[in-house]
């Protein structure tokens, strides 16, 4: 099977390539090799490689950047996605679109949210992801839309890195800086390796939209405390962790997702607390 995965140098894509490189023929172009905003370039690259599956991870994901540059966000996150979908349709390829839990960022009611729950994104990033989802469904029937939670993991040789809950906590501790975390932020946080290992199962389940990742009912503050404890630093918890009393003080951020649909299809994840323990144990990382 031939797989093309966009955003090839990114946190998820680079780990996907590393894990499956000896099993599938994978092309993971970076921006220089594939500019998703250039429709001619997209058509040329897809026609030359002729993948069976396109996994589209490339995106502008910074919430602040998207809010400050909405035109660029739309061009990359929406237009680029549409170009890939049309190119996939031309060669009868299947497509996996990586969307986000942040489509629920503006919902007033509490989560967890199912796939059928009306999404009300209040950020440009969330809005572009939701718009891309809707346009894709009009273009391509052979499509999986995966709404990822926040992925975490530790540095890995020859793989991209991004800000995440576990590595951010460790960096702060190593720099002797207390970690600030809100008690009013609730979201799933998922070990990236579990997602990667589940991708083969996802290729076999019915097309559709799926919430993908860990379920979690603990606040970001509580999860950060769990990380510090798992690092063997429980006695230093008061000095290493402080509450962020400003962030989400007026309104709690709740973007927890319900992953029952994926679980029924056999795609199962550890909850966030268990996943943190698993990640640190696999890397044998303690301070």
CSV table of C-alpha atoms in Angstrom, one decimal:
chain,number,residue,atom,x,y,z
A,1,UNK,CA,0.0,0.0,0.0
A,2,UNK,CA,1.2,3.5,-0.9
A,3,UNK,CA,0.6,6.3,1.6
A,4,UNK,CA,1.2,10.0,1.2
A,5,UNK,CA,1.2,11.9,4.5
A,6,UNK,CA,1.3,15.7,4.4
A,7,UNK,CA,3.2,17.8,7.0
A,8,UNK,CA,5.9,15.2,6.8
A,9,UNK,CA,8.2,16.9,9.3
A,10,UNK,CA,5.5,17.4,11.9
A,11,UNK,CA,5.0,15.8,15.3
A,12,UNK,CA,2.5,13.2,14.2
A,13,UNK,CA,3.5,12.6,10.6
A,14,UNK,CA,7.2,12.0,11.3
A,15,UNK,CA,6.4,9.4,14.0
A,16,UNK,CA,3.9,7.8,11.7
A,17,UNK,CA,6.6,7.4,9.0
A,18,UNK,CA,9.1,6.1,11.5
A,19,UNK,CA,6.7,3.4,12.8
A,20,UNK,CA,5.5,2.2,9.4
A,21,UNK,CA,8.4,2.9,7.1
A,22,UNK,CA,9.3,-0.8,6.7
A,23,UNK,CA,5.7,-1.9,6.1
A,24,UNK,CA,4.3,0.6,3.6
A,25,UNK,CA,5.6,2.7,0.8
A,26,UNK,CA,5.3,6.2,2.3
A,27,UNK,CA,6.0,9.6,0.9
A,28,UNK,CA,6.0,12.3,3.5
A,29,UNK,CA,6.7,15.6,1.8
A,30,UNK,CA,7.4,18.8,3.7
A,31,UNK,CA,6.4,22.3,2.6
A,32,UNK,CA,9.2,22.6,0.1
A,33,UNK,CA,8.1,19.4,-1.7
A,34,UNK,CA,4.4,20.0,-1.4
A,35,UNK,CA,2.8,23.4,-1.0
A,36,UNK,CA,-0.8,22.5,-0.3
A,37,UNK,CA,-1.9,26.1,-1.2
A,38,UNK,CA,-0.7,25.6,-4.8
A,39,UNK,CA,-3.3,23.6,-6.6
A,40,UNK,CA,-1.1,22.8,-9.5
A,41,UNK,CA,1.6,21.5,-7.2
A,42,UNK,CA,-0.8,19.4,-5.3
A,43,UNK,CA,-2.1,17.8,-8.5
A,44,UNK,CA,1.4,17.2,-9.8
A,45,UNK,CA,2.6,15.5,-6.6
A,46,UNK,CA,-0.4,13.3,-6.1
A,47,UNK,CA,-0.5,12.2,-9.8
A,48,UNK,CA,3.2,11.3,-9.7
A,49,UNK,CA,3.1,9.2,-6.5
A,50,UNK,CA,-0.5,7.8,-6.9
A,51,UNK,CA,-1.1,7.0,-3.3
A,52,UNK,CA,-3.8,4.6,-2.1
A,53,UNK,CA,-4.3,6.7,1.0
A,54,UNK,CA,-3.7,10.4,1.6
A,55,UNK,CA,-3.3,11.4,5.3
A,56,UNK,CA,-3.6,15.1,5.6
A,57,UNK,CA,-2.0,16.5,8.7
A,58,UNK,CA,-0.4,19.7,7.3
A,59,UNK,CA,-2.1,22.8,8.9
A,60,UNK,CA,-1.6,26.0,10.7
A,61,UNK,CA,-2.4,24.9,14.2
A,62,UNK,CA,-1.4,27.9,16.4
A,63,UNK,CA,-4.7,29.4,17.7
A,64,UNK,CA,-3.1,32.8,18.2
A,65,UNK,CA,-1.5,32.8,14.7
A,66,UNK,CA,-4.7,31.8,13.1
A,67,UNK,CA,-6.6,34.5,14.9
A,68,UNK,CA,-4.1,37.1,13.8
A,69,UNK,CA,-3.8,35.8,10.2
A,70,UNK,CA,-7.2,34.4,9.2
A,71,UNK,CA,-6.6,34.7,5.5
A,72,UNK,CA,-3.4,32.5,5.7
A,73,UNK,CA,-5.2,30.1,8.0
A,74,UNK,CA,-8.1,29.7,5.6
A,75,UNK,CA,-5.7,29.3,2.6
A,76,UNK,CA,-3.8,26.5,4.2
A,77,UNK,CA,-6.4,24.8,6.4
A,78,UNK,CA,-9.4,25.0,4.0
A,79,UNK,CA,-8.2,25.7,0.5
A,80,UNK,CA,-5.2,23.3,0.7
A,81,UNK,CA,-7.5,20.6,2.1
A,82,UNK,CA,-10.0,21.0,-0.8
A,83,UNK,CA,-7.1,20.8,-3.4
A,84,UNK,CA,-6.0,17.5,-1.9
A,85,UNK,CA,-9.5,16.1,-1.8
A,86,UNK,CA,-10.0,16.9,-5.5
A,87,UNK,CA,-6.6,15.3,-6.3
A,88,UNK,CA,-7.5,12.2,-4.3
A,89,UNK,CA,-10.8,11.9,-6.2
A,90,UNK,CA,-9.0,12.0,-9.5
A,91,UNK,CA,-7.0,8.9,-8.7
A,92,UNK,CA,-9.7,7.2,-6.5
A,93,UNK,CA,-7.5,7.5,-3.4
A,94,UNK,CA,-8.9,7.3,0.1
A,95,UNK,CA,-8.3,10.2,2.4
A,96,UNK,CA,-7.8,10.7,6.1
A,97,UNK,CA,-8.3,14.3,7.3
A,98,UNK,CA,-6.9,15.2,10.7
A,99,UNK,CA,-9.3,17.6,12.3
A,100,UNK,CA,-9.5,18.7,15.9
A,101,UNK,CA,-11.4,18.7,19.2
A,102,UNK,CA,-11.2,22.5,18.9
A,103,UNK,CA,-14.3,22.5,16.7
A,104,UNK,CA,-16.1,22.5,20.0
A,105,UNK,CA,-14.1,25.4,21.5
A,106,UNK,CA,-17.1,27.7,21.5
A,107,UNK,CA,-19.8,25.4,22.8
A,108,UNK,CA,-21.5,26.7,25.9
A,109,UNK,CA,-22.7,23.4,27.2
A,110,UNK,CA,-20.3,21.0,29.0
A,111,UNK,CA,-18.6,18.1,27.2
A,112,UNK,CA,-17.8,15.4,26.4
A,113,UNK,CA,-19.1,15.9,22.9
A,114,UNK,CA,-20.1,13.1,20.5
A,115,UNK,CA,-19.6,13.3,16.7
A,116,UNK,CA,-23.2,14.3,16.3
A,117,UNK,CA,-23.0,17.2,18.7
A,118,UNK,CA,-23.3,20.5,17.0
A,119,UNK,CA,-19.9,22.1,16.9
A,120,UNK,CA,-19.5,25.9,17.6
A,121,UNK,CA,-15.9,26.9,17.2
A,122,UNK,CA,-15.0,30.3,18.4
A,123,UNK,CA,-11.5,30.5,17.1
A,124,UNK,CA,-10.3,30.9,13.5
A,125,UNK,CA,-8.4,27.6,13.8
A,126,UNK,CA,-11.5,25.7,14.9
A,127,UNK,CA,-13.6,27.4,12.2
A,128,UNK,CA,-11.2,26.5,9.4
A,129,UNK,CA,-11.2,22.8,10.6
A,130,UNK,CA,-15.0,22.6,10.7
A,131,UNK,CA,-15.3,24.3,7.3
A,132,UNK,CA,-12.8,21.9,5.8
A,133,UNK,CA,-14.7,19.0,7.2
A,134,UNK,CA,-17.9,20.1,5.6
A,135,UNK,CA,-16.4,20.8,2.2
A,136,UNK,CA,-14.6,17.5,2.2
A,137,UNK,CA,-17.8,15.6,2.7
A,138,UNK,CA,-19.2,17.2,-0.4
A,139,UNK,CA,-16.2,16.2,-2.5
A,140,UNK,CA,-15.0,12.8,-1.4
A,141,UNK,CA,-17.0,9.8,-0.2
A,142,UNK,CA,-13.9,7.7,0.6
A,143,UNK,CA,-13.1,9.8,3.7
A,144,UNK,CA,-12.2,9.5,7.4
A,145,UNK,CA,-12.4,12.7,9.4
A,146,UNK,CA,-10.5,12.3,12.6
A,147,UNK,CA,-11.0,14.8,15.4
A,148,UNK,CA,-7.8,14.5,17.4
A,149,UNK,CA,-7.4,15.5,21.0
A,150,UNK,CA,-4.2,17.2,22.1
A,151,UNK,CA,-1.3,14.7,21.4
A,152,UNK,CA,1.6,14.3,23.7
A,153,UNK,CA,4.9,12.5,23.6
A,154,UNK,CA,8.7,12.8,24.2
A,155,UNK,CA,11.5,13.8,21.8
A,156,UNK,CA,12.4,11.0,19.4
A,157,UNK,CA,15.3,10.8,17.0
A,158,UNK,CA,14.7,12.2,13.5
A,159,UNK,CA,11.1,13.2,14.5
A,160,UNK,CA,9.5,16.6,14.7
A,161,UNK,CA,8.5,18.0,18.1
A,162,UNK,CA,5.7,20.2,19.2
A,163,UNK,CA,4.4,21.8,22.4
A,164,UNK,CA,2.6,19.2,24.5
A,165,UNK,CA,1.5,18.7,28.1
A,166,UNK,CA,4.1,16.1,29.1
A,167,UNK,CA,7.2,17.6,27.4
A,168,UNK,CA,6.2,21.1,28.4
A,169,UNK,CA,6.0,20.1,32.1
A,170,UNK,CA,9.3,18.3,31.9
A,171,UNK,CA,11.0,21.3,30.3
A,172,UNK,CA,9.8,23.7,33.0
A,173,UNK,CA,11.0,21.4,35.7
A,174,UNK,CA,14.4,21.0,34.1
A,175,UNK,CA,14.6,24.8,33.8
A,176,UNK,CA,13.6,25.1,37.5
A,177,UNK,CA,10.4,27.0,36.6
A,178,UNK,CA,7.1,26.2,38.2
A,179,UNK,CA,4.4,25.0,35.9
A,180,UNK,CA,1.2,27.1,35.7
A,181,UNK,CA,-2.0,25.2,34.8
A,182,UNK,CA,-5.7,26.1,35.0
A,183,UNK,CA,-8.2,24.2,37.0
A,184,UNK,CA,-10.8,25.4,34.5
A,185,UNK,CA,-9.5,23.6,31.4
A,186,UNK,CA,-10.7,20.2,30.5
A,187,UNK,CA,-9.7,18.2,27.4
A,188,UNK,CA,-8.4,14.8,26.3
A,189,UNK,CA,-4.7,14.5,26.0
A,190,UNK,CA,-3.5,11.4,24.1
A,191,UNK,CA,-0.2,9.6,23.8
A,192,UNK,CA,0.8,10.0,20.1
A,193,UNK,CA,2.1,6.4,19.9
A,194,UNK,CA,-1.4,5.0,20.6
A,195,UNK,CA,-2.9,7.0,17.8
A,196,UNK,CA,-0.2,5.8,15.4
A,197,UNK,CA,-0.6,2.2,16.3
A,198,UNK,CA,-4.4,2.5,15.8
A,199,UNK,CA,-4.1,4.0,12.3
A,200,UNK,CA,-4.1,0.5,10.6
A,201,UNK,CA,-7.4,-0.2,12.4
A,202,UNK,CA,-8.8,3.1,11.2
A,203,UNK,CA,-8.0,2.3,7.6
A,204,UNK,CA,-10.5,-0.7,7.9
A,205,UNK,CA,-13.4,1.0,9.7
A,206,UNK,CA,-16.4,2.5,7.9
A,207,UNK,CA,-15.8,6.0,6.4
A,208,UNK,CA,-17.1,8.9,8.5
A,209,UNK,CA,-16.3,11.3,11.3
A,210,UNK,CA,-14.7,10.0,14.5
A,211,UNK,CA,-13.5,11.5,17.7
A,212,UNK,CA,-10.0,10.1,18.2
A,213,UNK,CA,-8.0,10.0,21.4
A,214,UNK,CA,-8.1,9.8,25.2
A,215,UNK,CA,-11.1,10.5,27.3
A,216,UNK,CA,-10.4,12.6,30.4
A,217,UNK,CA,-12.4,14.2,33.2
A,218,UNK,CA,-9.5,15.8,35.0
A,219,UNK,CA,-8.4,19.4,34.7
A,220,UNK,CA,-5.2,20.4,33.1
A,221,UNK,CA,-4.0,21.3,36.6
A,222,UNK,CA,-4.8,17.8,37.8
A,223,UNK,CA,-3.1,16.1,34.8
A,224,UNK,CA,0.0,18.2,35.3
A,225,UNK,CA,0.1,17.1,38.9
A,226,UNK,CA,-0.1,13.5,37.7
A,227,UNK,CA,2.9,14.0,35.5
A,228,UNK,CA,5.0,15.5,38.3
A,229,UNK,CA,4.0,12.5,40.5
A,230,UNK,CA,4.9,10.0,37.8
A,231,UNK,CA,8.3,11.7,37.4
A,232,UNK,CA,9.0,10.8,41.0
A,233,UNK,CA,8.7,14.4,42.3
A,234,UNK,CA,5.5,14.3,44.4
A,235,UNK,CA,7.3,15.8,47.4
A,236,UNK,CA,8.1,18.9,45.3
A,237,UNK,CA,4.6,19.3,44.0
A,238,UNK,CA,3.9,22.6,45.9
A,239,UNK,CA,7.0,24.3,44.4
A,240,UNK,CA,6.7,22.8,40.9
A,241,UNK,CA,3.0,23.5,40.2
A,242,UNK,CA,0.9,26.6,40.6
A,243,UNK,CA,-2.6,27.4,39.6
A,244,UNK,CA,-3.2,29.7,36.6
A,245,UNK,CA,-6.0,31.8,38.1
A,246,UNK,CA,-6.3,34.0,35.0
A,247,UNK,CA,-6.7,31.6,32.1
A,248,UNK,CA,-10.3,30.5,31.7
A,249,UNK,CA,-11.3,32.3,34.9
A,250,UNK,CA,-14.5,33.7,33.4
A,251,UNK,CA,-15.6,30.6,31.5
A,252,UNK,CA,-14.2,27.1,31.7
A,253,UNK,CA,-12.7,25.6,28.6
A,254,UNK,CA,-14.3,22.2,28.1
A,255,UNK,CA,-13.5,20.4,24.8
A,256,UNK,CA,-13.6,16.8,26.1
A,257,UNK,CA,-14.8,14.4,23.5
A,258,UNK,CA,-16.8,11.2,23.6
A,259,UNK,CA,-14.9,8.4,21.7
A,260,UNK,CA,-17.5,5.6,22.0
A,261,UNK,CA,-18.1,5.5,18.2
A,262,UNK,CA,-14.4,4.8,17.6
A,263,UNK,CA,-14.3,2.3,20.5
A,264,UNK,CA,-17.3,0.4,19.0
A,265,UNK,CA,-15.3,0.1,15.8
A,266,UNK,CA,-12.3,-1.4,17.7
A,267,UNK,CA,-10.2,1.8,17.9
A,268,UNK,CA,-9.5,2.1,21.6
A,269,UNK,CA,-7.3,4.4,23.7
A,270,UNK,CA,-6.1,4.6,27.3
A,271,UNK,CA,-7.5,7.5,29.3
A,272,UNK,CA,-5.2,10.4,29.8
A,273,UNK,CA,-3.8,9.4,33.2
A,274,UNK,CA,-3.1,5.9,32.1
A,275,UNK,CA,-1.5,7.1,28.9
A,276,UNK,CA,0.9,9.4,30.8
A,277,UNK,CA,2.1,6.5,32.9
A,278,UNK,CA,2.5,4.4,29.7
A,279,UNK,CA,4.5,7.1,27.9
A,280,UNK,CA,6.9,7.7,30.7
A,281,UNK,CA,7.3,3.9,31.3
A,282,UNK,CA,8.0,3.2,27.7
A,283,UNK,CA,10.7,5.9,27.5
A,284,UNK,CA,11.9,5.0,31.0
A,285,UNK,CA,11.9,8.8,31.8
A,286,UNK,CA,12.2,9.9,35.4
A,287,UNK,CA,13.8,12.9,37.1
